[in-house]
Coordinates of C-alpha atoms in Angstrom, one line a residue:
Chain A
M1 CA -27.6 -22.3 22.9
R2 CA -27.5 -19.7 20.2
P3 CA -30.5 -17.5 19.9
T4 CA -30.6 -18.0 16.1
P5 CA -32.0 -21.1 14.4
A6 CA -29.1 -23.2 13.1
N7 CA -30.1 -22.5 9.5
L8 CA -30.0 -18.8 9.7
L9 CA -26.5 -17.4 10.0
R10 CA -25.5 -13.8 10.7
V11 CA -22.3 -12.7 9.3
L12 CA -20.3 -9.7 10.5
V13 CA -17.5 -8.3 8.4
P14 CA -15.2 -5.8 10.1
I15 CA -13.5 -3.6 7.5
K16 CA -10.9 -0.8 7.6
R17 CA -10.3 2.3 5.6
C18 CA -6.6 2.4 4.6
V19 CA -4.3 4.4 2.4
D20 CA -4.9 3.0 -1.1
Y21 CA -2.5 0.2 -1.9
A22 CA -1.3 2.0 -5.0
V23 CA -0.2 5.1 -3.2
K24 CA 3.4 5.7 -2.5
I25 CA 3.4 6.7 1.1
R26 CA 5.5 9.5 2.5
V27 CA 6.7 9.9 6.1
N28 CA 5.8 13.3 7.5
P29 CA 8.6 15.7 8.4
S30 CA 7.9 15.5 12.1
Q31 CA 8.3 11.7 12.0
T32 CA 5.0 11.1 13.8
G33 CA 3.4 9.1 11.0
I34 CA 2.8 9.3 7.3
D35 CA 1.1 11.9 5.1
T36 CA -2.5 10.7 5.1
N37 CA -3.8 13.5 2.8
V38 CA -3.9 10.9 0.0
K39 CA -6.3 8.5 -1.6
H40 CA -7.9 6.0 0.7
S41 CA -9.8 2.8 0.0
M42 CA -11.0 -0.4 1.7
N43 CA -8.2 -2.6 2.9
P44 CA -7.8 -5.2 0.1
F45 CA -8.1 -8.1 2.4
D46 CA -11.3 -6.7 3.8
E47 CA -12.8 -6.5 0.2
I48 CA -12.1 -10.2 0.0
A49 CA -13.9 -10.7 3.3
V50 CA -16.9 -8.8 2.1
E51 CA -16.9 -10.8 -1.1
E52 CA -16.7 -14.1 0.7
A53 CA -19.7 -13.2 2.9
L54 CA -21.6 -12.4 -0.3
R55 CA -20.5 -15.6 -2.0
L56 CA -21.6 -17.6 1.1
R57 CA -25.1 -16.1 0.6
E58 CA -25.1 -16.9 -3.1
R59 CA -24.0 -20.5 -2.5
H60 CA -26.5 -21.1 0.4
K61 CA -29.5 -18.9 -0.5
D62 CA -31.5 -19.5 2.7
L63 CA -28.7 -20.0 5.1
I64 CA -27.3 -16.5 5.5
K65 CA -29.8 -14.2 7.3
S66 CA -27.8 -11.0 7.3
I67 CA -24.4 -9.6 6.3
K68 CA -23.4 -6.6 8.4
V69 CA -20.2 -4.6 7.9
L70 CA -18.5 -2.7 10.7
T71 CA -15.8 -0.2 10.8
I72 CA -14.0 1.6 13.6
G73 CA -12.5 4.8 12.5
P74 CA -12.8 8.5 11.7
P75 CA -15.9 10.1 10.1
K76 CA -14.5 9.4 6.6
S77 CA -14.6 5.7 7.2
Q78 CA -18.3 5.9 6.3
E79 CA -17.3 5.9 2.6
T80 CA -15.7 2.5 3.2
L81 CA -18.9 1.2 4.7
R82 CA -20.9 2.5 1.8
T83 CA -18.6 0.7 -0.6
A84 CA -19.2 -2.5 1.2
L85 CA -23.0 -1.9 1.2
A86 CA -22.7 -1.2 -2.6
M87 CA -21.0 -4.6 -3.0
G88 CA -24.0 -6.2 -1.4
A89 CA -23.8 -6.1 2.4
D90 CA -27.2 -5.4 4.2
E91 CA -26.3 -3.1 7.0
A92 CA -23.4 -1.1 8.4
I93 CA -22.2 -0.2 11.8
H94 CA -19.8 2.7 12.3
V95 CA -17.9 3.0 15.5
E96 CA -16.9 6.6 15.0
T97 CA -13.6 8.0 16.4
P98 CA -12.5 11.6 16.2
A99 CA -10.8 12.5 12.9
D100 CA -7.5 13.3 14.6
A101 CA -7.5 10.2 16.9
P102 CA -4.4 8.0 16.6
H103 CA -4.8 4.7 14.8
G104 CA -6.3 2.1 17.1
E105 CA -4.2 -0.8 18.1
P106 CA -5.4 -4.3 17.2
L107 CA -6.2 -5.1 20.9
G108 CA -8.5 -2.0 21.2
I109 CA -10.1 -2.6 17.8
A110 CA -10.7 -6.3 18.7
K111 CA -12.4 -5.2 22.0
A112 CA -14.6 -2.8 20.0
I113 CA -15.6 -5.6 17.6
A114 CA -16.3 -7.9 20.6
A115 CA -18.4 -5.2 22.2
V116 CA -20.4 -4.8 18.9
I117 CA -20.9 -8.5 18.8
A118 CA -22.1 -8.5 22.4
R119 CA -24.7 -5.8 21.5
E120 CA -26.0 -7.7 18.5
K121 CA -29.2 -9.0 20.0
D122 CA -29.6 -11.7 17.4
G123 CA -26.0 -12.7 17.8
V124 CA -23.2 -13.2 15.2
D125 CA -22.4 -16.6 13.8
I126 CA -19.5 -15.9 11.5
V127 CA -17.0 -13.0 11.6
I128 CA -15.1 -12.7 8.4
M129 CA -12.2 -10.2 8.2
G130 CA -9.0 -9.5 6.4
K131 CA -5.9 -11.3 7.6
Q132 CA -4.1 -7.9 8.0
A133 CA -4.6 -4.3 7.2
I134 CA -2.1 -3.0 4.7
D135 CA -1.2 0.1 6.8
G136 CA -0.2 -1.3 10.2
D137 CA 0.6 -4.8 8.8
E138 CA -0.1 -6.3 12.3
G139 CA -2.3 -9.2 11.3
Q140 CA -3.7 -9.6 14.8
T141 CA -7.2 -8.4 15.1
G142 CA -9.1 -11.5 14.0
Q143 CA -7.2 -13.7 16.3
M144 CA -7.7 -11.3 19.1
V145 CA -11.5 -11.1 18.5
A146 CA -11.6 -15.0 18.6
G147 CA -9.6 -15.0 21.8
L148 CA -11.8 -12.4 23.5
M149 CA -14.9 -14.2 22.5
G150 CA -13.5 -17.7 23.2
W151 CA -14.5 -18.6 19.7
G152 CA -12.8 -20.8 17.2
Q153 CA -10.6 -19.2 14.6
A154 CA -9.4 -20.0 11.1
T155 CA -6.7 -17.7 9.9
F156 CA -5.4 -17.1 6.3
A157 CA -8.4 -18.8 4.7
S158 CA -8.3 -19.9 1.1
S159 CA -11.7 -21.6 1.0
V160 CA -14.7 -21.7 3.3
T161 CA -17.4 -24.4 3.3
V162 CA -20.5 -24.2 5.5
N163 CA -21.6 -27.6 6.8
E164 CA -24.8 -28.9 8.2
G165 CA -24.9 -28.7 12.0
G166 CA -23.2 -25.4 12.6
T167 CA -19.6 -26.1 11.5
L168 CA -17.3 -24.7 8.9
N169 CA -14.5 -26.4 7.0
V170 CA -11.8 -23.9 6.2
N171 CA -8.7 -24.4 4.1
T172 CA -5.9 -22.2 5.4
E173 CA -2.6 -21.1 4.1
I174 CA 0.3 -22.2 6.2
D175 CA 4.0 -21.9 5.5
G176 CA 4.9 -24.4 2.8
G177 CA 1.4 -25.7 2.2
A178 CA -2.2 -25.8 3.3
E179 CA -4.1 -27.0 6.3
E180 CA -7.8 -27.8 6.6
V181 CA -9.6 -27.2 9.9
K182 CA -13.1 -27.7 11.1
V183 CA -14.5 -24.8 13.2
R184 CA -17.6 -24.8 15.2
M185 CA -19.7 -21.6 14.9
P186 CA -19.6 -19.0 16.1
A187 CA -16.2 -18.5 14.6
V188 CA -13.7 -16.0 13.2
I189 CA -12.3 -16.4 9.8
T190 CA -9.5 -14.2 8.4
T191 CA -9.0 -14.0 4.6
D192 CA -6.0 -14.7 2.5
L193 CA -5.5 -13.1 -0.9
R194 CA -6.4 -16.3 -2.7
L195 CA -9.8 -16.7 -1.2
N196 CA -11.6 -14.9 -4.0
T197 CA -11.6 -11.9 -6.4
P198 CA -13.8 -9.1 -5.0
R199 CA -16.5 -7.7 -7.3
Y200 CA -16.9 -4.1 -8.3
A201 CA -19.9 -2.2 -7.1
S202 CA -22.2 -1.2 -10.0
L203 CA -23.5 2.3 -10.2
P204 CA -27.1 1.3 -9.5
N205 CA -25.9 -0.6 -6.4
I206 CA -23.9 2.4 -5.3
M207 CA -27.1 4.4 -5.5
K208 CA -29.0 1.7 -3.6
A209 CA -26.3 1.6 -0.9
K210 CA -27.0 5.2 0.1
K211 CA -30.4 4.0 1.4
K212 CA -29.2 1.0 3.4
P213 CA -29.1 1.4 7.2
L214 CA -26.0 2.7 8.8
T215 CA -25.9 2.8 12.6
K216 CA -23.4 5.0 14.4
V217 CA -22.0 4.2 17.8
T218 CA -19.1 5.7 19.8
P219 CA -16.3 3.8 21.6
E220 CA -17.6 5.3 24.9
E221 CA -21.1 3.8 24.3
L222 CA -19.4 0.4 23.7
G223 CA -17.3 0.9 26.8
V224 CA -14.0 0.5 25.1
D225 CA -10.9 2.5 25.3
L226 CA -9.0 2.8 21.9
K227 CA -6.0 4.6 23.4
P228 CA -2.9 2.8 22.3
I229 CA -0.9 1.0 24.9
L230 CA 2.3 1.0 22.9
E231 CA 3.8 4.3 22.4
T232 CA 4.9 5.2 18.8
I233 CA 8.1 7.0 19.3
K234 CA 8.8 7.8 15.6
V235 CA 8.1 6.8 12.1
T236 CA 11.0 6.9 9.6
E237 CA 11.8 6.2 6.0
P238 CA 13.5 2.9 5.4
P239 CA 17.1 3.2 4.2
K240 CA 17.1 4.2 0.5
R241 CA 18.3 1.6 -1.9
V242 CA 20.8 2.7 -4.4
G243 CA 20.7 0.8 -7.7
G244 CA 24.1 -0.5 -8.7
G245 CA 23.6 0.4 -12.4
K246 CA 23.2 -1.7 -15.5
V247 CA 25.2 -4.5 -17.0
E248 CA 25.8 -4.8 -20.7
N249 CA 25.4 -8.6 -21.2
V250 CA 24.9 -11.9 -19.4
D251 CA 28.7 -12.4 -19.0
E252 CA 28.9 -9.1 -17.0
L253 CA 25.9 -10.2 -15.0
V254 CA 27.6 -13.5 -14.1
A255 CA 30.8 -11.7 -13.2
K256 CA 28.9 -9.3 -10.9
L257 CA 27.2 -12.2 -9.2
K258 CA 30.6 -13.8 -8.7
E259 CA 32.0 -10.6 -7.4
A260 CA 29.2 -10.4 -4.8
G261 CA 30.0 -14.0 -3.8
I262 CA 26.6 -15.3 -4.8
V263 CA 27.7 -17.9 -7.3
Chain B
M1 CA -24.3 -14.9 24.7
L2 CA -22.7 -16.3 27.9
R3 CA -19.4 -16.3 26.1
A4 CA -19.5 -12.5 25.8
R5 CA -19.0 -12.4 29.5
N6 CA -15.3 -12.9 29.3
I7 CA -14.9 -9.5 27.5
V8 CA -15.9 -7.9 30.8
A9 CA -13.9 -10.3 33.0
V10 CA -10.6 -9.4 31.4
P11 CA -7.6 -9.7 33.8
A12 CA -6.0 -6.5 35.0
R13 CA -3.4 -5.3 32.5
F14 CA -1.1 -3.6 34.9
R15 CA 0.8 -5.0 37.8
S16 CA 2.9 -2.8 39.9
Y17 CA 6.5 -3.6 40.6
A18 CA 8.9 -2.0 43.0
T19 CA 11.6 -2.1 40.4
A20 CA 11.8 -2.9 36.7
R21 CA 11.9 -6.7 36.2
S22 CA 14.9 -8.0 34.5
P23 CA 14.0 -9.7 31.2
H24 CA 13.4 -13.4 30.9
S25 CA 12.3 -14.6 27.4
L26 CA 10.2 -17.5 26.5
V27 CA 10.7 -18.6 22.9
L28 CA 8.2 -20.8 21.2
I29 CA 10.3 -23.4 19.4
E30 CA 8.4 -24.3 16.3
H31 CA 9.0 -27.6 14.6
R32 CA 7.7 -29.8 11.9
D33 CA 8.5 -33.4 11.0
G34 CA 11.2 -33.6 13.7
V35 CA 13.0 -30.5 12.5
I36 CA 13.2 -27.1 14.2
Q37 CA 11.9 -24.4 11.9
S38 CA 14.6 -21.9 10.8
G39 CA 12.5 -18.9 11.9
T40 CA 12.8 -20.1 15.5
L41 CA 16.6 -19.7 15.3
S42 CA 16.1 -16.0 14.4
A43 CA 13.6 -15.6 17.2
L44 CA 16.2 -17.0 19.6
T45 CA 18.7 -14.4 18.5
A46 CA 16.2 -11.7 19.0
A47 CA 15.5 -13.1 22.5
T48 CA 19.2 -13.1 23.4
Q49 CA 19.4 -9.4 22.4
L50 CA 17.0 -8.5 25.2
G51 CA 19.6 -9.7 27.8
G52 CA 18.6 -12.1 30.5
P53 CA 17.9 -15.8 30.4
V54 CA 16.1 -17.4 27.5
T55 CA 13.8 -20.4 28.0
G56 CA 12.6 -22.4 25.1
L57 CA 9.2 -24.1 24.9
V58 CA 8.6 -27.2 22.8
V59 CA 5.0 -28.2 22.4
G60 CA 4.0 -31.4 20.5
A61 CA 2.5 -34.8 20.5
P62 CA 3.9 -37.5 22.9
G63 CA 6.7 -39.5 21.4
K64 CA 7.3 -36.8 18.8
I65 CA 9.3 -34.1 20.7
E66 CA 12.2 -36.1 22.0
T67 CA 14.4 -35.4 19.0
I68 CA 13.3 -31.8 19.0
L69 CA 14.3 -31.5 22.7
E70 CA 17.7 -33.0 22.1
N71 CA 18.4 -30.6 19.2
A72 CA 16.9 -27.6 21.0
K73 CA 19.2 -28.1 23.9
R74 CA 22.1 -27.4 21.6
L75 CA 20.8 -24.1 20.4
K76 CA 23.1 -21.2 21.3
G77 CA 21.6 -18.8 23.8
L78 CA 19.1 -21.1 25.4
T79 CA 19.4 -21.4 29.1
A80 CA 16.4 -23.6 29.9
L81 CA 13.9 -25.7 28.1
L82 CA 10.2 -26.4 28.9
H83 CA 8.2 -29.0 27.1
S84 CA 4.6 -30.1 27.1
S85 CA 3.2 -33.0 25.2
S86 CA -0.4 -34.1 24.6
P87 CA -2.2 -35.6 21.7
Q88 CA -4.0 -32.3 21.3
Y89 CA -0.7 -30.7 20.3
E90 CA -0.1 -33.0 17.4
N91 CA -1.1 -30.2 15.1
P92 CA -0.7 -26.9 17.0
L93 CA -3.8 -24.9 16.9
A94 CA -4.3 -21.5 18.5
E95 CA -7.2 -22.8 20.5
T96 CA -5.2 -25.5 22.2
V97 CA -1.7 -23.9 22.4
S98 CA -2.6 -20.4 23.6
P99 CA -4.2 -21.7 26.9
L100 CA -1.0 -23.6 27.7
L101 CA 1.1 -20.4 27.2
K102 CA -1.4 -18.4 29.2
S103 CA -1.1 -20.9 32.1
I104 CA 2.7 -20.7 32.0
I105 CA 2.5 -16.9 32.1
E106 CA 0.0 -16.7 34.8
A107 CA 1.6 -19.4 37.1
G108 CA 2.4 -17.8 40.4
S109 CA 6.2 -17.7 40.1
S110 CA 6.3 -17.1 36.3
P111 CA 9.5 -15.2 35.6
Y112 CA 8.7 -14.6 31.9
T113 CA 8.6 -11.0 30.7
H114 CA 8.7 -11.6 26.9
I115 CA 7.1 -14.2 24.7
I116 CA 8.7 -14.6 21.4
S117 CA 8.3 -16.6 18.2
S118 CA 9.1 -16.3 14.5
H119 CA 6.5 -14.6 12.3
S120 CA 5.3 -17.9 11.0
A121 CA 1.7 -18.7 10.0
T122 CA 1.3 -20.9 13.0
A123 CA 2.7 -18.4 15.5
R124 CA 0.7 -15.6 13.9
A125 CA -2.4 -17.5 14.7
I126 CA -1.4 -18.3 18.3
L127 CA 0.3 -15.2 19.8
P128 CA -2.4 -12.6 19.1
R129 CA -5.0 -14.9 20.5
L130 CA -2.9 -15.3 23.6
A131 CA -2.3 -11.6 23.8
A132 CA -6.0 -10.9 23.8
T133 CA -6.7 -13.4 26.6
L134 CA -3.9 -11.8 28.7
D135 CA -5.2 -8.3 27.8
V136 CA -1.8 -7.1 26.4
P137 CA -0.9 -5.8 22.9
A138 CA 1.3 -7.9 20.6
V139 CA 4.0 -6.6 18.3
S140 CA 4.3 -8.2 14.8
D141 CA 7.2 -8.9 12.6
V142 CA 9.9 -6.9 14.4
T143 CA 13.2 -6.2 12.8
S144 CA 14.9 -4.8 15.9
V145 CA 14.3 -5.1 19.6
E146 CA 15.9 -3.5 22.6
H147 CA 15.2 -3.7 26.3
S148 CA 16.1 -1.0 28.7
T149 CA 17.0 -2.4 32.1
S150 CA 16.9 1.1 33.7
D151 CA 13.3 1.8 33.0
G152 CA 12.0 -1.7 32.1
T153 CA 10.6 -0.6 28.7
T154 CA 11.1 -2.6 25.5
T155 CA 11.5 -0.8 22.2
Y156 CA 10.8 -2.4 18.8
I157 CA 11.3 -1.4 15.2
R158 CA 8.8 -2.9 12.8
P159 CA 8.0 -2.2 9.2
I160 CA 4.6 -0.7 8.4
Y161 CA 2.9 0.1 5.1
A162 CA 4.5 -3.0 3.5
G163 CA 8.0 -1.9 4.5
N164 CA 7.7 1.7 3.1
A165 CA 8.0 3.1 6.6
L166 CA 9.6 1.9 9.9
A167 CA 7.8 2.4 13.2
T168 CA 9.6 2.6 16.5
V169 CA 7.3 1.6 19.3
R170 CA 7.8 1.3 23.0
A171 CA 6.0 -1.0 25.3
P172 CA 5.6 0.4 28.8
S173 CA 7.4 -1.2 31.7
D174 CA 4.2 -2.1 33.6
L175 CA 3.0 -4.4 30.8
K176 CA 2.2 -7.8 32.2
V177 CA 4.1 -9.5 29.4
N178 CA 5.6 -8.4 26.1
I179 CA 4.5 -10.6 23.2
F180 CA 6.2 -10.3 19.8
T181 CA 7.0 -12.1 16.5
V182 CA 10.3 -11.8 14.7
R183 CA 11.0 -11.2 11.1
G184 CA 13.4 -14.0 10.3
T185 CA 15.5 -12.2 7.7
A186 CA 16.3 -9.4 10.2
F187 CA 18.1 -11.5 12.7
S188 CA 20.9 -14.0 12.3
K189 CA 20.1 -17.6 13.0
A190 CA 21.3 -18.9 16.4
A191 CA 23.9 -21.6 16.1
A192 CA 22.9 -25.2 16.9
D193 CA 26.1 -26.7 18.1
E194 CA 26.4 -26.1 21.8
S195 CA 26.9 -29.0 24.2
G196 CA 23.5 -28.4 25.8
D197 CA 24.6 -29.9 29.1
A198 CA 23.9 -26.7 31.1
V199 CA 20.3 -26.5 29.8
E200 CA 17.7 -27.4 32.4
V201 CA 14.9 -29.4 30.9
K202 CA 11.5 -29.4 32.6
A203 CA 8.1 -30.8 31.7
V204 CA 5.0 -28.7 31.9
D205 CA 1.6 -30.3 32.3
P206 CA -0.5 -29.7 29.1
V207 CA -3.7 -27.6 29.5
E208 CA -6.3 -29.9 28.1
V209 CA -8.9 -28.1 26.1
P210 CA -12.0 -30.3 26.1
D211 CA -14.3 -29.8 23.2
S212 CA -12.1 -27.3 21.3
P213 CA -14.1 -25.2 18.9
T214 CA -11.5 -26.0 16.2
T215 CA -10.2 -29.4 15.1
H216 CA -7.5 -30.2 12.6
V217 CA -8.6 -32.1 9.5
N218 CA -5.5 -32.4 7.4
T219 CA -2.3 -30.8 6.3
S220 CA -1.0 -30.9 2.8
L221 CA 2.5 -29.6 2.2
Q222 CA 3.8 -28.7 -1.2
K223 CA 6.0 -31.5 -2.3
S224 CA 8.6 -29.4 -3.9
D225 CA 12.4 -29.7 -3.7
R226 CA 12.5 -25.9 -3.9
P227 CA 12.9 -24.0 -0.7
D228 CA 9.8 -22.2 0.7
L229 CA 9.4 -18.7 -0.8
G230 CA 9.3 -17.0 2.6
V231 CA 12.6 -18.3 3.9
A232 CA 14.5 -19.0 0.7
T233 CA 18.0 -17.4 0.4
R234 CA 17.5 -17.1 -3.4
V235 CA 14.3 -16.2 -5.3
V236 CA 13.7 -16.1 -9.0
S237 CA 10.6 -14.1 -9.8
G238 CA 8.6 -13.6 -13.0
G239 CA 6.1 -11.0 -14.2
R240 CA 3.6 -10.4 -17.0
A241 CA 6.3 -10.4 -19.7
L242 CA 6.5 -14.2 -19.3
K243 CA 3.4 -14.3 -21.5
N244 CA 1.7 -17.5 -20.2
K245 CA 2.0 -20.3 -17.6
E246 CA 4.0 -22.5 -20.0
T247 CA 6.7 -20.0 -20.8
F248 CA 6.7 -18.9 -17.1
D249 CA 7.5 -22.4 -16.0
A250 CA 9.9 -23.1 -18.9
T251 CA 11.8 -19.9 -18.4
L252 CA 12.0 -19.7 -14.6
E253 CA 12.4 -23.3 -13.5
P254 CA 15.8 -24.1 -15.1
L255 CA 17.2 -20.9 -13.5
A256 CA 15.6 -21.7 -10.1
D257 CA 17.1 -25.2 -10.4
V258 CA 20.6 -24.1 -11.1
L259 CA 20.5 -21.6 -8.3
G260 CA 18.6 -23.7 -5.8
A261 CA 16.1 -20.9 -5.6
A262 CA 12.4 -20.5 -4.8
V263 CA 10.1 -19.2 -7.5
G264 CA 8.1 -16.1 -7.0
A265 CA 5.8 -14.0 -9.1
S266 CA 4.4 -10.5 -9.5
R267 CA 0.8 -9.8 -8.9
A268 CA 0.2 -9.3 -12.6
A269 CA 1.6 -12.8 -13.3
V270 CA -0.6 -14.3 -10.6
D271 CA -3.7 -12.4 -11.8
D272 CA -3.1 -13.7 -15.3
G273 CA -2.8 -17.3 -14.0
Y274 CA 0.9 -17.8 -14.8
A275 CA 1.6 -18.7 -11.2
D276 CA -0.1 -19.8 -8.1
N277 CA -1.3 -17.1 -5.6
S278 CA 1.0 -18.5 -2.9
L279 CA 4.0 -17.4 -5.0
Q280 CA 3.0 -13.7 -5.1
V281 CA 5.7 -11.4 -3.9
G282 CA 4.6 -7.9 -2.9
Q283 CA 2.5 -5.8 -0.6
T284 CA -0.5 -8.1 -0.7
G285 CA 1.6 -11.3 -1.1
K286 CA 4.7 -12.4 0.6
V287 CA 7.5 -10.1 1.8
V288 CA 10.9 -11.7 1.1
A289 CA 14.4 -10.6 1.8
P290 CA 16.7 -13.2 0.2
E291 CA 20.4 -13.0 -0.5
L292 CA 19.6 -12.9 -4.2
Y293 CA 16.4 -11.8 -5.9
I294 CA 16.2 -12.1 -9.7
A295 CA 13.2 -10.1 -11.2
I296 CA 12.5 -11.3 -14.7
G297 CA 10.0 -9.4 -16.8
I298 CA 8.8 -7.4 -13.8
S299 CA 8.5 -3.6 -14.2
G300 CA 8.8 -2.9 -10.5
A301 CA 5.5 -1.3 -9.4
I302 CA 5.7 0.0 -5.8
Q303 CA 3.5 -2.8 -4.6
H304 CA 6.0 -5.4 -5.9
L305 CA 9.1 -3.4 -4.6
A306 CA 7.4 -3.4 -1.2
G307 CA 7.8 -7.2 -1.1
M308 CA 11.4 -7.6 -2.2
K309 CA 13.3 -4.3 -1.8
D310 CA 15.1 -5.6 1.4
S311 CA 16.8 -8.4 -0.7
K312 CA 20.6 -8.2 -0.4
F313 CA 21.3 -8.4 -4.1
I314 CA 18.7 -7.6 -6.8
V315 CA 19.1 -8.6 -10.4
A316 CA 16.6 -7.2 -13.0
I317 CA 16.2 -8.6 -16.5
N318 CA 13.9 -6.4 -18.4
K319 CA 14.0 -5.1 -21.9
D320 CA 12.6 -1.7 -20.9
P321 CA 15.6 0.5 -19.7
E322 CA 13.2 2.8 -18.1
A323 CA 11.5 0.2 -15.9
P324 CA 11.5 1.3 -12.2
I325 CA 13.0 -2.1 -11.2
H326 CA 16.3 -1.0 -12.7
Q327 CA 16.4 1.8 -10.1
V328 CA 16.7 -0.6 -7.2
A329 CA 18.6 -3.4 -9.0
D330 CA 22.3 -4.0 -8.1
A331 CA 22.6 -5.4 -11.6
G332 CA 20.1 -4.5 -14.3
L333 CA 20.3 -6.2 -17.7
V334 CA 18.4 -4.6 -20.5
A335 CA 17.7 -7.5 -22.7
D336 CA 15.0 -9.8 -24.0
L337 CA 14.3 -12.3 -21.2
F338 CA 13.6 -15.2 -23.6
T339 CA 17.2 -15.1 -24.8
A340 CA 19.0 -13.7 -21.7
V341 CA 17.6 -16.2 -19.2
P342 CA 18.6 -19.4 -21.0
E343 CA 22.0 -17.9 -21.6
L344 CA 22.3 -17.0 -17.9
V345 CA 21.3 -20.6 -17.0
E346 CA 24.0 -22.0 -19.3
K347 CA 26.7 -19.7 -18.0
L348 CA 25.7 -20.3 -14.3
K349 CA 26.0 -24.1 -15.0
K350 CA 29.6 -23.6 -16.1
A351 CA 30.5 -21.1 -13.4

């Protein structure tokens, strides 16, 4: 059924440019969002997704035909694509949105990803993406892509094995343990933190990445509307926590725990 | 590429109604080994806060849901109970459960306006998939929910940027259905001691998914007497100052034992191999909000604080008086953890 021979897999890795995880974010005074004039980098879970795609190719030399990375975002998202190319991805696709456009919702983003998959004339066999972006913390997009495509999904993956005959065995993190599922390709996998440790791009690879192909496409060309359905009324600071001060010794600590009714 | 067709053939998102519908919630009752998951009890409380009737849905294998149904009937706030059983629901997978939910929502006389579950790993896999097939957005991990009967909109508060900001979002009244997951620590747990006589119980035919793309292979649960980190009421967490895995275990476990607490770790401790990845508390690990959080040898980097700052009572044991963790701690002890922690264990045993 698939246009690709069973032994040649095409991997698509959707990635997102997020505020760097080490930045202490600040809510803007108008309470419409956060101050985004700060350092950005690739969503950490997406780095793991890129790494896993590369490792699949290293493990199965002849099995992975291509690794494409995709981002949907403002012009600056191109830096994130170049980072993924420098890590070792082959090609990049940028669905470019205006710099001042609001953050896309997972549903709109998932539709854009599905539309990109539909345009890939050789098809896509595996979509690997982060389990959530560390800005919106929604954790929905992968499942939505799988739902839109009618594909199998394996969420919060901690290990991925490619089998003969077009299936994957994926260990997934569930509450209180692990679950192993077998997924028929094409499939969507979302990455948990423990799947791997992403590599750093070396300087020569960063230089090489500048020459790798990057295709631009607009949401209009894909026929998707990224306008959010949910209205963000405001963004506020969480209540400030006031430290209760220090205790002198263990006895005082135990007394304080008793006072709080904990022990 | 035949499958790509259903992107185009999405159902219409908007229906028009003469008046705003009154809310009717459908709560996914999650269970494992014959026990209702505690997160479901919080989801039920969130559902009752919308106003209107609350229907529960129990999905499982034949012969395995009877106890769950009996227990679910007694949950406070539940007005009706649906159940559906099939061998394919033995291990609930998004590919098999979301079509059932979709058919319930799309049934001609479906009264359901909100689909709710806890923010568990299972529900997080199922609900977004369902939302996409219904062409509606989903709202994750809400800490507050309110429905306006006058204009039919539902307003949610949810943490973003790992809890460093709170977003208030509003779902329009013409949304086909609202789908959201609930942060367990933000809602009290519904009581489970009602008589249950008034609850109407009704079977729903399963939606068989022939040739599901995904099959379950096996489940391995951690065999630990300790509570699960995500739902524990007490957490004892260690950082890089624990030096190595042996001292990490030897220092933290007696304290966790005496408190009946779960063990957590900072990213530094996980990266250095002192603790398993699944124990990581923080922005890229688990977000916890227990009654008591004891941070031992953790400096309190913002990434770690993001995962635990909503804890009700925070204790820090750190020899550096300038460590940022002391700024959020309700009780900060500046001491060497290798002497302070064993002393604390002894004194708690006597307390």
